[in-house]
Amino acid sequence: MKSTLLLLAVAGAALLSVASADASNAQKQHDVNFLLWKVNEHLRDETHKGYAKTFDPEADKSHYSDNGEAVHHLVKELKDNRLLEQKHWFSLFNDRHREEALMLFDVLMHCKDWETAVKNAAYFRERMNEGEFVYAIYAAVIHHPLAEHVVLPPLYEVTPHMFTNTEVIQEAYAAKMRQTPTKIKSTFTGTARNKEQRVAYFGEDIGMNTHHVFWHLEFPFWWKDSYSHKLDRKGENFYWVHNQLTVRFDAERISNFLDPVEELQWDKPIHDGFAPHTSYKYGGAFPSRPDDIDFEDVDGVARVRDMIIIDSRIRDAIAHGYIIKEDGSHIDIMNDHGIDVLGDVIESSLYSPNAQYYGALHNTAHIMLGRQTDPHGKYNMPPGVMEHFETATRDPGFFRLHKYMDNIFREHKDSLPSYTFDDLDFKGVSVTNVAIDGTLETYFEDFEYSLLNAVDDTEEIADVDIDTYVPRLDHKEFSYNIEIKNEKGSEALATIRIFAWPHADNNGVKFSFDDGRWGAVELDKFWVKLSPGTSTITRKSTDSSVTVHDVPSFKTLMEKTEAALSGGGDLDLHDYESATGLPNRFLLPKGNHNGMEFDLLVCVTDGAADAAIADLHTNDDFIHYGANGVYPDKRPHGYPFDRHVEDERISNKSPTSITLM
């Protein structure tokens, strides 16, 4: 069923496990809270302080699944003074920084019990670089089975410098010196003279930043299956999450009377500059990039010519329909699995079948764009915002870079045969009507978060509340009412897939069905059991499987945890165990006074044929499976709109008009 609608959403992925309120989970939450609390200072928990002083990581190797090999390696690096100093910036794109962070991650992943993991974390927190420590803790909590129900504190309150403008941080320091409780207003970068300022609320949103960094923590490019398991469809997930960020950014631009973003090209100027207005906790300000500069070779990283060669090799692979492996054999990509292989190649992750030949287009491109202010290291500037997943989306260049990569993925998808009507037909089942219950209306509201971890501190002086508030997009709740006819004569399992795309571009020119479907944003996906006859399914916007809740504040997490430990309440944090999807407040794009028009498509497909696991109709959390297990939907991401549409009559329903104000 196709109808015209003014809304959008972004997909995410991460398993929401059943939360437990028992004491052991509360203790685990307590430990993680205090390991990350005031991470640039000394430990504050007395038990953790004791571990840091007296624990010997190598004393009893029976507590490690690798007989202590990982911890021996890290301790040796520490004793040899080879680790990065404290009070220094950290970047995952720096090979040595990443290597050191993963040394600690490796130690934690090999801990057989929680106590050993906490003791190691406390010991190395006092001795390792703070950024490396935070990264290792977040990655380990996400991937270690022992931490299954632990909720990680909001990253923007753990490392506020990465999310907050420098001017606000300076005001926070002044408030700390005065010992005056303060609430500081945050604004987005740029001015009205810069048209990109109109969409800064999207790229600079703390929830958007968190979504991006958490996805890369769930599906890291450095992942080895020897850590614990294979990341199912990792390459395809890389393609899909960045496709969704890119098409949603385009939708936001159109709603703000801007053209869709243009792709970056290696042989053309970078038209839009960027001034981040943010600073490292240690290491100075993030570099700014002026307008209209040409790409330059970056010393020690790559030449521009190298990037063009890598690009041509990937496009040649798409044209030939196969990837060349390291041993010279071929991997056929002219099928549904091809996008998974191509995603591994383009990122490139350790899953790439031939990184030596195809390079690491995505990862190297992030560094190339981030270093253009000081490509030869003449001024010894720290890494740019593109070299951190926390800050990358602040730069409009991020979306231009990913539009470039998304177009490469489209080149591949468009080379596959189009779906036929028989491919898509769910015989005996059809959508007969779709209606929206509620007002489709967006608005901005102030969101407050703490800056306590941004300022230097001492145990001798009591904390005072220092917060900042920033306007964030939200929308009124609504529901879909979907009428489906089942003429099979028996119960049928169905997959409901809901997408939307802008009806027209900034000039009012209607998108063709084929161009529109590539800009489709996934709003929801769920399974239902259909009884014979006509059924009306009501689906609330708050139930969307592609968004997640904002994580409670650090203070709230600590209060709930301590109350549970003291027996004063349950530690009910189930809704926050996943932070990988975009915040549910982003389900709709910002409307405008004229009304923003979208085409809504609700598809029903054969759930029995689609499902990779059983009983999906009983579980709304399926899409947040995260890095563990098998992705529940066998179909390609974006199905059935992932392939070129030769004839738009394949959609046999007429649109109806709905307007978002």
XYZ file of C-alpha atoms in Angstrom:
661
model
C 0.000 0.000 0.000
C 1.525 3.342 -1.030
C 0.450 6.656 0.450
C 1.893 10.130 0.764
C 3.316 10.885 4.198
C 5.586 13.433 5.809
C 7.932 11.455 8.032
C 11.185 9.498 8.281
C 13.254 7.289 10.586
C 16.692 5.728 10.811
C 17.572 2.105 11.313
C 19.780 0.871 14.087
C 20.890 -2.475 15.418
C 21.547 -3.919 18.875
C 20.096 -6.705 21.025
C 17.860 -5.654 23.896
C 18.280 -8.495 26.339
C 15.833 -9.221 29.131
C 17.019 -7.095 32.023
C 17.434 -8.608 35.440
C 16.995 -6.761 38.713
C 19.031 -9.141 40.847
C 21.936 -8.014 43.018
C 24.655 -9.302 40.686
C 23.388 -7.166 37.810
C 23.110 -4.158 40.113
C 26.695 -4.761 41.260
C 27.877 -4.974 37.661
C 26.095 -1.730 36.873
C 27.675 -0.124 39.942
C 31.147 -1.213 38.844
C 30.769 0.127 35.313
C 29.286 3.384 36.578
C 32.216 4.079 38.866
C 34.881 2.857 36.450
C 33.680 5.531 34.006
C 32.816 8.235 36.550
C 35.242 11.192 36.403
C 37.427 9.114 34.128
C 40.085 11.831 33.831
C 40.614 11.801 37.596
C 41.588 9.057 40.050
C 39.104 6.330 40.953
C 36.423 7.325 43.451
C 35.053 3.926 44.512
C 36.944 2.616 47.542
C 36.848 -1.008 46.402
C 38.159 -0.050 42.969
C 40.906 2.024 44.582
C 42.019 -1.069 46.471
C 42.087 -3.150 43.285
C 44.164 -0.500 41.510
C 46.754 -0.493 44.318
C 47.054 -4.180 45.227
C 45.855 -6.290 42.289
C 48.478 -8.205 40.310
C 46.986 -8.992 36.872
C 49.410 -11.899 36.322
C 49.225 -13.496 39.764
C 46.573 -16.113 38.895
C 46.306 -16.909 35.202
C 43.572 -19.476 35.754
C 41.071 -16.591 35.698
C 41.785 -16.010 31.998
C 40.522 -18.130 29.111
C 43.832 -17.633 27.247
C 45.970 -18.602 30.277
C 46.930 -14.948 30.726
C 48.592 -14.333 27.353
C 46.752 -11.076 26.664
C 47.343 -9.650 30.132
C 51.015 -10.645 30.042
C 51.423 -8.751 26.774
C 49.732 -5.603 28.135
C 51.668 -5.663 31.408
C 54.925 -5.989 29.484
C 54.037 -2.994 27.302
C 53.218 -1.046 30.467
C 56.473 -1.967 32.230
C 58.458 -1.096 29.097
C 56.842 2.377 29.091
C 55.513 1.837 25.586
C 51.908 2.840 26.280
C 50.459 6.235 25.398
C 50.776 8.712 28.249
C 47.770 9.919 30.200
C 46.364 13.433 29.577
C 46.766 12.994 25.805
C 44.225 12.795 22.982
C 43.216 9.362 21.677
C 42.049 8.458 18.167
C 40.839 5.061 17.017
C 42.219 5.858 13.558
C 45.722 6.089 15.002
C 47.113 2.575 14.548
C 49.146 2.544 17.771
C 46.389 4.094 19.880
C 43.942 1.493 18.594
C 46.424 -1.319 19.219
C 46.821 -0.279 22.858
C 43.072 0.100 23.467
C 42.527 -3.364 22.001
C 45.199 -4.812 24.276
C 42.995 -3.908 27.249
C 39.868 -5.040 25.389
C 41.564 -8.395 24.755
C 42.394 -8.746 28.452
C 38.799 -8.021 29.481
C 37.337 -10.382 26.888
C 39.474 -13.227 28.251
C 38.388 -12.705 31.866
C 36.362 -15.718 32.991
C 34.574 -13.931 35.837
C 33.278 -10.460 36.599
C 35.577 -9.844 39.573
C 38.685 -10.446 37.471
C 37.385 -8.111 34.775
C 36.672 -5.332 37.294
C 40.046 -5.738 38.973
C 41.832 -5.457 35.633
C 39.732 -2.452 34.632
C 40.503 -0.649 37.890
C 44.202 -1.515 37.700
C 44.655 -0.305 34.126
C 42.430 2.748 34.492
C 45.026 4.241 36.834
C 47.851 3.458 34.402
C 46.547 3.783 30.820
C 45.499 6.689 28.649
C 41.967 7.774 29.520
C 40.651 7.667 25.938
C 42.048 4.195 25.345
C 40.519 3.049 28.616
C 37.035 4.403 27.821
C 37.055 2.821 24.377
C 38.136 -0.574 25.721
C 35.495 -0.521 28.483
C 32.663 0.387 26.122
C 33.692 -2.262 23.592
C 34.090 -4.947 26.269
C 30.735 -4.208 27.936
C 29.017 -4.429 24.546
C 30.657 -7.697 23.521
C 31.383 -9.663 26.721
C 28.612 -12.072 27.810
C 29.306 -11.225 31.457
C 28.080 -7.661 30.817
C 24.928 -8.641 28.926
C 22.518 -6.497 30.963
C 24.810 -3.588 31.805
C 23.698 -0.164 30.546
C 26.558 2.041 29.482
C 26.330 5.654 30.694
C 25.671 8.269 27.993
C 28.975 8.901 26.274
C 28.251 12.637 26.072
C 28.401 12.731 29.895
C 31.498 10.517 30.149
C 33.579 12.513 27.615
C 31.645 15.790 27.234
C 34.429 17.551 25.318
C 33.680 15.387 22.281
C 30.048 16.532 22.175
C 30.010 20.066 23.559
C 31.186 23.397 22.167
C 34.341 24.881 23.643
C 32.562 28.054 24.751
C 30.219 25.974 26.913
C 33.089 23.973 28.420
C 34.820 27.241 29.340
C 31.676 28.451 31.102
C 31.515 25.127 32.948
C 35.069 25.639 34.241
C 34.150 29.120 35.436
C 31.118 27.724 37.291
C 33.295 25.067 38.901
C 35.773 27.675 40.100
C 32.933 29.713 41.611
C 31.317 26.537 43.013
C 28.047 27.821 41.571
C 25.337 25.457 40.235
C 24.868 26.444 36.595
C 22.808 25.609 33.508
C 24.486 26.759 30.303
C 22.786 27.156 26.944
C 24.423 25.279 24.044
C 24.044 26.331 20.421
C 25.010 24.706 17.148
C 28.110 25.724 15.198
C 28.066 28.327 12.474
C 25.818 31.295 11.791
C 22.857 32.139 9.582
C 25.387 33.150 6.913
C 26.177 29.450 6.512
C 23.306 27.530 4.924
C 24.603 24.290 6.466
C 23.625 25.749 9.838
C 20.003 24.911 8.946
C 20.695 21.188 9.399
C 23.285 21.393 12.187
C 20.612 20.152 14.622
C 20.891 16.775 12.874
C 24.640 16.171 12.516
C 25.482 17.779 15.871
C 22.750 16.062 17.863
C 24.233 14.151 20.792
C 21.921 11.215 20.051
C 23.081 11.105 16.433
C 26.709 11.209 17.574
C 26.039 8.421 20.087
C 24.260 6.286 17.487
C 27.208 6.559 15.121
C 29.880 5.679 17.664
C 27.832 2.832 19.157
C 27.230 1.230 15.780
C 30.971 1.209 15.169
C 31.455 -0.298 18.628
C 28.916 -3.027 17.877
C 30.440 -3.747 14.453
C 34.061 -2.548 14.691
C 36.328 -2.720 11.661
C 39.061 -4.269 13.825
C 36.925 -7.222 14.924
C 38.395 -10.742 14.799
C 36.097 -13.754 15.191
C 38.604 -15.179 17.665
C 37.328 -12.625 20.200
C 34.142 -14.663 20.544
C 31.932 -14.963 17.448
C 31.316 -13.877 13.864
C 29.495 -10.590 13.264
C 26.600 -11.616 11.049
C 26.239 -9.575 7.846
C 28.703 -6.999 9.114
C 29.533 -5.589 5.665
C 25.886 -5.256 4.690
C 25.126 -3.610 8.028
C 27.909 -1.096 7.338
C 26.294 -0.244 4.012
C 22.778 0.011 5.446
C 23.412 2.133 8.529
C 25.364 4.696 6.503
C 22.811 4.613 3.703
C 20.145 5.439 6.266
C 22.165 8.300 7.750
C 22.764 9.724 4.274
C 19.180 9.529 2.992
C 17.811 10.912 6.234
C 20.252 13.834 6.008
C 18.971 14.471 2.485
C 15.402 14.480 3.770
C 16.326 16.976 6.486
C 17.962 19.187 3.860
C 14.878 19.175 1.654
C 12.696 20.059 4.628
C 15.014 23.048 5.198
C 14.891 24.162 1.532
C 18.321 22.798 0.662
C 19.300 20.498 -2.196
C 20.268 16.892 -1.404
C 23.910 16.599 -0.455
C 26.453 16.244 -3.274
C 29.123 13.582 -3.107
C 32.776 14.326 -2.473
C 35.170 13.604 -5.320
C 38.907 13.150 -4.972
C 39.776 15.348 -7.964
C 37.448 18.248 -7.116
C 37.526 20.921 -4.375
C 35.931 20.324 -0.980
C 33.389 23.115 -1.310
C 32.123 23.411 2.270
C 34.543 24.039 5.100
C 33.814 23.389 8.745
C 34.687 25.050 12.064
C 33.996 22.479 14.829
C 34.027 24.888 17.828
C 35.080 21.914 19.972
C 38.319 21.063 21.760
C 40.046 17.996 23.099
C 40.207 17.588 26.856
C 43.946 17.376 26.261
C 45.511 18.458 22.982
C 43.975 21.734 21.821
C 41.128 22.598 19.491
C 39.819 20.402 16.710
C 41.202 21.764 13.412
C 38.961 23.857 11.165
C 38.783 23.414 7.378
C 38.306 26.423 5.061
C 35.975 26.420 2.053
C 37.003 25.318 -1.428
C 40.261 23.498 -0.777
C 41.597 20.719 -2.980
C 42.419 17.295 -1.572
C 46.115 16.947 -0.825
C 48.218 13.871 -0.177
C 48.455 13.143 3.561
C 51.909 12.166 4.748
C 52.033 8.674 6.203
C 48.420 7.935 5.197
C 47.774 8.001 1.439
C 48.127 9.950 -1.760
C 45.042 11.273 -3.494
C 46.102 9.124 -6.422
C 45.961 6.046 -4.151
C 42.324 6.791 -3.317
C 41.424 7.111 -7.002
C 43.117 3.772 -7.747
C 41.259 2.032 -4.891
C 38.003 3.547 -6.137
C 38.608 2.245 -9.675
C 39.434 -1.269 -8.445
C 36.193 -1.453 -6.467
C 34.145 -0.174 -9.404
C 35.871 -2.678 -11.694
C 34.842 -5.444 -9.288
C 31.239 -4.256 -9.466
C 31.364 -4.131 -13.267
C 32.809 -7.661 -13.445
C 30.468 -9.016 -10.769
C 33.151 -10.531 -8.570
C 35.739 -9.689 -5.899
C 39.272 -11.061 -6.272
C 40.466 -12.816 -3.111
C 44.076 -12.769 -1.907
C 44.674 -16.197 -3.436
C 43.391 -15.032 -6.835
C 40.062 -16.855 -6.674
C 36.797 -15.017 -7.225
C 33.804 -14.250 -4.984
C 30.579 -13.828 -6.925
C 28.761 -10.658 -5.816
C 25.855 -10.824 -8.266
C 23.504 -12.017 -5.548
C 21.981 -10.976 -2.213
C 25.216 -11.786 -0.356
C 27.326 -9.574 -2.621
C 26.510 -6.394 -0.718
C 27.904 -7.979 2.455
C 31.230 -8.718 0.763
C 31.331 -5.281 -0.836
C 30.664 -3.600 2.519
C 33.609 -5.451 4.069
C 35.786 -4.350 1.152
C 34.786 -0.675 1.192
C 35.022 -0.132 4.956
C 37.460 -2.101 5.031
C 37.202 -4.397 8.011
C 39.333 -7.414 8.853
C 36.615 -9.379 7.035
C 37.799 -7.939 3.714
C 38.851 -10.800 1.419
C 41.665 -8.729 -0.109
C 42.554 -5.546 1.766
C 45.975 -5.359 0.122
C 44.397 -4.932 -3.315
C 41.164 -3.072 -2.498
C 42.562 -0.966 0.335
C 40.432 0.592 3.072
C 38.403 3.216 1.212
C 36.165 4.295 4.093
C 38.676 4.319 6.920
C 41.406 5.996 4.891
C 38.934 8.554 3.523
C 37.972 9.579 7.059
C 41.637 10.276 7.856
C 42.248 12.024 4.517
C 39.339 14.397 5.055
C 40.216 14.941 8.714
C 43.838 15.894 7.940
C 43.295 18.364 5.076
C 43.982 21.318 7.383
C 47.512 20.051 8.085
C 48.187 17.244 5.577
C 51.959 17.298 5.996
C 52.081 17.689 9.773
C 53.700 21.111 9.490
C 51.775 22.508 12.461
C 51.538 19.304 14.533
C 47.765 19.641 14.773
C 45.655 16.964 16.488
C 43.252 14.785 14.447
C 40.179 16.391 12.900
C 36.573 15.557 13.765
C 36.430 12.987 10.956
C 38.946 10.861 12.868
C 36.527 10.182 15.720
C 33.191 8.407 15.366
C 31.859 10.606 18.215
C 32.438 13.816 16.259
C 32.395 12.840 12.563
C 28.737 13.613 11.856
C 29.230 17.206 13.060
C 31.106 17.877 9.812
C 28.824 18.224 6.733
C 31.731 16.646 4.860
C 30.833 13.370 6.594
C 27.573 13.147 4.657
C 29.247 14.160 1.385
C 31.818 11.428 1.911
C 29.131 8.854 2.621
C 27.002 9.997 -0.326
C 30.055 9.169 -2.453
C 30.276 5.688 -0.944
C 26.521 5.195 -1.052
C 26.596 5.863 -4.789
C 29.187 3.091 -5.165
C 26.858 0.731 -3.312
C 23.998 1.822 -5.572
C 26.157 1.067 -8.604
C 26.373 -2.505 -7.345
C 22.707 -2.804 -6.385
C 21.596 -1.422 -9.757
C 23.679 -4.089 -11.503
C 21.521 -6.842 -9.977
C 18.378 -8.050 -11.766
C 15.201 -6.225 -10.771
C 12.631 -8.068 -8.701
C 9.689 -9.379 -10.680
C 6.094 -9.210 -9.502
C 6.247 -12.936 -8.735
C 9.368 -12.372 -6.618
C 7.506 -9.905 -4.420
C 3.969 -11.295 -4.434
C 2.764 -12.729 -1.110
C 0.046 -14.865 -2.624
C -3.319 -14.515 -0.956
C -2.217 -11.609 1.294
C -2.512 -7.896 0.488
C -2.574 -4.481 2.162
C -5.967 -2.911 1.528
C -5.693 0.355 3.450
C -3.260 2.467 5.501
C -4.226 5.381 7.732
C -2.379 7.511 10.255
C -3.911 8.151 13.657
C -2.527 11.314 15.243
C -0.929 14.579 14.190
C 2.331 14.376 12.287
C 4.057 17.318 13.895
C 7.645 17.971 14.920
C 9.070 20.450 17.381
C 12.240 21.293 19.284
C 12.613 20.900 23.023
C 15.528 21.570 25.343
C 17.511 18.526 26.429
C 19.746 18.771 29.469
C 22.917 16.835 30.244
C 25.684 17.083 32.826
C 29.143 18.586 32.353
C 30.556 17.368 35.675
C 32.978 15.060 33.882
C 34.173 17.906 31.665
C 35.886 19.885 34.420
C 38.930 19.080 36.551
C 38.083 17.958 40.037
C 39.290 16.932 43.458
C 37.727 14.781 46.158
C 38.254 17.534 48.731
C 35.725 19.883 47.089
C 32.082 18.878 46.748
C 30.468 18.754 43.311
C 27.987 21.376 42.204
C 25.556 20.702 39.371
C 26.888 22.019 36.071
C 24.597 21.245 33.152
C 24.052 22.364 29.594
C 20.847 22.344 27.591
C 20.494 22.119 23.835
C 17.444 22.106 21.522
C 16.699 18.667 20.104
C 14.179 17.538 17.517
C 11.141 15.543 18.655
C 7.650 14.733 17.383
C 4.164 14.019 18.599
C 3.254 10.363 18.942
C 1.138 8.733 16.238
C 0.007 5.297 15.071
C -0.319 3.389 11.819
C -3.618 1.610 11.170
C -2.863 -1.059 8.571
C -5.665 -3.145 7.042
C -4.519 -6.480 5.582
C -6.596 -9.133 3.831
C -5.568 -12.784 4.225
C -7.297 -14.995 1.659
C -5.138 -18.054 2.233
C -7.790 -19.743 4.347
C -5.319 -20.325 7.187
C -3.178 -18.343 9.587
C -0.137 -16.707 7.951
C 3.069 -15.211 9.373
C 3.716 -11.813 7.766
C 6.538 -9.284 7.806
C 5.361 -5.673 7.827
C 7.913 -3.271 6.334
C 7.313 0.475 6.479
C 9.356 2.953 4.424
C 9.071 6.587 3.399
C 10.883 8.907 1.017
C 10.557 12.599 0.068
C 7.872 13.149 -2.549
C 9.832 15.871 -4.372
C 13.180 17.649 -4.328
C 13.885 21.201 -3.164
C 12.604 22.582 -6.477
C 9.327 20.699 -6.235
C 10.278 18.160 -8.913
C 8.741 14.798 -8.051
C 11.173 11.937 -7.537
C 10.718 8.980 -9.861
C 9.833 5.723 -8.145
C 13.343 4.387 -8.799
C 15.124 7.456 -7.424
C 12.674 7.699 -4.545
C 13.149 4.107 -3.418
C 16.933 4.628 -3.121
C 16.164 7.500 -0.753
C 13.777 5.327 1.270
C 14.081 5.463 5.026
C 13.104 2.462 7.090
C 10.463 3.500 9.608
C 9.597 0.145 11.111
C 9.742 -3.610 10.607
C 7.855 -6.234 12.568
C 6.250 -9.661 12.298
C 2.563 -10.496 12.878
C 0.348 -13.571 12.679
C -2.572 -12.906 10.312
C -5.854 -14.726 10.848
C -7.958 -15.597 7.778
C -9.998 -12.647 6.543
C -9.375 -8.954 7.122
C -7.221 -7.749 10.031
C -6.505 -4.211 11.201
C -3.088 -3.799 12.766
C -2.371 -0.769 14.931
C 1.295 0.043 15.355
C 2.438 2.906 17.592
C 5.317 5.141 16.583
C 6.838 4.521 20.024
C 7.086 0.809 19.167
C 9.268 1.342 16.104
C 11.968 -1.303 15.980
C 14.494 0.996 14.309
C 14.955 3.561 17.092
C 15.999 3.440 20.740
C 15.350 5.432 23.900
C 17.675 8.150 25.136
C 19.854 6.571 27.824
C 19.176 7.954 31.330
C 21.647 10.483 32.656
C 24.771 9.295 34.454
C 23.303 10.639 37.713
C 20.029 8.743 37.197
C 21.880 5.511 36.428
C 23.924 5.857 39.595
C 20.908 6.656 41.760
C 18.887 3.716 40.398
C 21.847 1.379 40.819
C 22.594 2.363 44.397
C 18.897 2.082 45.286
C 18.805 -1.452 43.855
C 21.970 -2.429 45.727
C 20.572 -1.174 49.011
C 17.302 -3.023 48.449
C 15.286 0.098 47.842
C 14.104 -0.697 44.313
C 14.444 -2.782 41.169
C 17.145 -2.018 38.604
C 14.757 -1.892 35.646
C 16.935 -0.694 32.756
C 15.793 -3.079 30.020
C 14.715 -0.283 27.670
C 18.218 1.201 27.641
C 20.406 -1.846 27.053
C 20.729 -0.857 23.405
C 22.047 2.545 22.376
C 22.865 1.578 18.798
C 19.774 2.931 17.029
C 18.917 6.560 16.584
C 16.886 8.096 19.398
C 13.153 7.538 18.929
C 12.758 11.329 18.914
C 14.276 11.207 15.397
C 11.573 9.041 13.860
C 10.176 12.062 11.978
C 12.199 14.721 10.154
C 11.683 18.357 10.936
C 8.559 19.597 9.181
C 8.078 23.118 7.912
C 5.268 25.655 7.798
C 4.325 24.672 4.250
C 4.091 20.987 5.072
C 6.708 18.430 4.059
C 5.432 15.703 1.770
C 6.642 12.102 1.781
C 5.563 8.911 0.057
C 4.779 6.155 2.536
C 4.978 2.526 1.490
C 3.757 -0.316 3.693
C 4.765 -3.731 2.385
C 3.655 -7.142 3.613
C 5.922 -10.069 2.754
C 5.974 -13.768 3.579
C 7.143 -13.912 7.184
C 7.826 -17.637 7.117
C 10.187 -17.208 4.164
C 11.772 -14.057 5.629
C 12.493 -15.183 9.188
C 15.957 -16.444 10.123
C 14.882 -17.274 13.696
C 11.669 -18.528 15.254
C 8.787 -16.682 16.945
C 9.620 -13.213 15.649
C 5.965 -12.193 15.955
C 6.374 -12.346 19.755
C 9.471 -10.106 19.920
C 9.514 -6.426 19.024
C 13.189 -6.048 19.901
C 14.456 -8.184 17.034
C 16.113 -5.466 15.007
C 18.315 -4.490 17.944
C 20.038 -7.860 17.974
C 23.365 -6.044 17.869
C 26.592 -7.882 17.298
C 25.463 -11.189 18.773
C 23.550 -13.877 16.946
C 21.985 -14.060 13.498
C 20.199 -11.129 11.896
C 16.523 -12.143 12.109
C 15.450 -11.062 8.612
C 16.836 -13.146 5.753
C 15.981 -10.488 3.197
C 18.527 -7.846 2.144
C 18.436 -4.551 4.006
C 16.008 -2.216 2.256
C 14.021 -5.057 0.714
C 11.968 -4.802 -1.470
C 13.360 -1.399 -2.525
C 17.036 -2.354 -2.579
C 17.105 -3.143 -6.313
C 16.499 -1.076 -9.421
C 12.808 -0.770 -10.338
C 12.202 -1.112 -14.067
C 8.461 -0.477 -13.876
C 6.901 1.382 -10.961
C 3.565 -0.287 -11.691
C 4.957 -3.098 -9.533
C 3.454 -0.976 -6.720
C -0.227 -1.375 -7.496
C -1.790 1.014 -4.973
C -2.493 4.741 -5.338
C -1.024 7.271 -2.885
C -3.011 9.350 -0.451
C -1.788 12.703 0.805
C -0.793 13.316 4.441
C 0.995 16.479 5.527
C 3.544 17.038 8.285
C 3.639 20.571 9.687
